[in-house]
Amino acid sequence: MALLKRELYRQVTGPEVTHADRCTLVFDTDAKNLYVEREVAHLDARVNGAMEIQTATMDIADYLKQGGQTAGHRELWRLLRTIFKEDDNWKR
């Protein structure tokens, strides 16, 4: 299975308690499926380096319907506008 990935957003805070949040646009070339993957990681260096990672996948429309407009939302909208940019030379 080949996955093509494009990072939409990444935020990392720390240092003693590190929280990372990343959203990636993913295209599964075998399944012909396009979706957003969100990974949230939490590392607490104060508790013997305890780490928790959660990964969720969601349909693009579901991702865009989430509350707020994060940097990930803005990047996905930018990519979509680029893909569907109207070309003056292409008339229907």
Tab-separated table of C-alpha atoms in Angstrom:
chain	number	residue	atom	x	y	z
A	1	MET	CA	0.000	0.000	0.000
A	2	ALA	CA	1.495	3.337	-1.079
A	3	LEU	CA	0.453	6.426	0.840
A	4	LEU	CA	1.106	9.884	-0.525
A	5	LYS	CA	1.165	12.434	2.294
A	6	ARG	CA	1.147	16.229	2.523
A	7	GLU	CA	1.421	17.881	5.909
A	8	LEU	CA	-1.288	20.475	6.504
A	9	TYR	CA	-0.460	21.592	10.030
A	10	ARG	CA	1.938	20.918	12.894
A	11	GLN	CA	2.124	22.432	16.342
A	12	VAL	CA	4.479	21.396	19.130
A	13	THR	CA	4.563	22.845	22.636
A	14	GLY	CA	6.879	21.910	25.465
A	15	PRO	CA	9.452	21.425	27.058
A	16	GLU	CA	8.596	19.405	30.233
A	17	VAL	CA	5.154	18.425	28.992
A	18	THR	CA	5.286	18.182	25.246
A	19	HIS	CA	2.107	18.235	23.203
A	20	ALA	CA	2.224	17.713	19.445
A	21	ASP	CA	-0.687	18.015	17.024
A	22	ARG	CA	-0.307	17.207	13.330
A	23	CYS	CA	-2.774	16.982	10.451
A	24	THR	CA	-1.826	15.360	7.163
A	25	LEU	CA	-3.656	15.010	3.854
A	26	VAL	CA	-3.278	11.375	2.774
A	27	PHE	CA	-3.975	9.638	-0.542
A	28	ASP	CA	-4.006	5.839	-0.444
A	29	THR	CA	-3.011	4.892	-3.991
A	30	ASP	CA	-4.198	1.294	-3.642
A	31	ALA	CA	-7.631	2.024	-2.159
A	32	LYS	CA	-8.011	5.300	-4.142
A	33	ASN	CA	-8.996	7.044	-0.916
A	34	LEU	CA	-8.239	10.662	0.046
A	35	TYR	CA	-8.574	11.621	3.726
A	36	VAL	CA	-7.139	13.669	6.583
A	37	GLU	CA	-5.134	11.979	9.325
A	38	ARG	CA	-4.787	13.715	12.695
A	39	GLU	CA	-2.145	12.617	15.167
A	40	VAL	CA	-1.998	13.965	18.710
A	41	ALA	CA	0.932	13.058	20.948
A	42	HIS	CA	1.444	13.899	24.612
A	43	LEU	CA	4.799	13.315	26.321
A	44	ASP	CA	5.211	14.014	30.019
A	45	ALA	CA	8.921	14.026	30.872
A	46	ARG	CA	8.054	14.427	34.566
A	47	VAL	CA	6.371	10.987	34.640
A	48	ASN	CA	9.210	8.726	33.420
A	49	GLY	CA	8.702	9.902	29.839
A	50	ALA	CA	5.088	8.691	29.666
A	51	MET	CA	3.811	9.072	26.115
A	52	GLU	CA	0.324	8.842	24.678
A	53	ILE	CA	-0.358	8.968	20.929
A	54	GLN	CA	-3.792	9.061	19.308
A	55	THR	CA	-4.356	8.853	15.573
A	56	ALA	CA	-7.675	9.403	13.823
A	57	THR	CA	-8.647	9.522	10.176
A	58	MET	CA	-11.548	11.500	8.788
A	59	ASP	CA	-13.189	12.381	5.542
A	60	ILE	CA	-12.078	15.740	4.120
A	61	ALA	CA	-15.597	17.160	4.413
A	62	ASP	CA	-15.805	16.109	8.081
A	63	TYR	CA	-12.436	17.722	8.772
A	64	LEU	CA	-13.517	21.000	7.162
A	65	LYS	CA	-16.786	20.997	9.167
A	66	GLN	CA	-14.920	20.926	12.489
A	67	GLY	CA	-15.216	24.066	14.569
A	68	GLY	CA	-12.719	26.844	14.131
A	69	GLN	CA	-10.363	27.593	11.316
A	70	THR	CA	-6.941	26.215	12.171
A	71	ALA	CA	-3.796	26.560	10.111
A	72	GLY	CA	-4.566	23.042	8.833
A	73	HIS	CA	-7.996	24.120	7.595
A	74	ARG	CA	-6.519	27.155	5.860
A	75	GLU	CA	-3.814	25.046	4.159
A	76	LEU	CA	-6.361	22.484	2.950
A	77	TRP	CA	-8.593	25.246	1.558
A	78	ARG	CA	-5.528	26.724	-0.199
A	79	LEU	CA	-4.707	23.352	-1.765
A	80	LEU	CA	-8.306	22.835	-2.878
A	81	ARG	CA	-8.451	26.307	-4.446
A	82	THR	CA	-5.189	25.543	-6.280
A	83	ILE	CA	-6.516	22.233	-7.597
A	84	PHE	CA	-9.829	23.708	-8.732
A	85	LYS	CA	-8.464	27.046	-9.901
A	86	GLU	CA	-10.533	28.298	-12.787
A	87	ASP	CA	-8.466	28.595	-15.947
A	88	ASP	CA	-9.568	31.310	-18.372
A	89	ASN	CA	-8.393	29.112	-21.268
A	90	TRP	CA	-10.702	26.273	-20.204
A	91	LYS	CA	-14.293	27.148	-21.010
A	92	ARG	CA	-17.218	24.781	-20.701
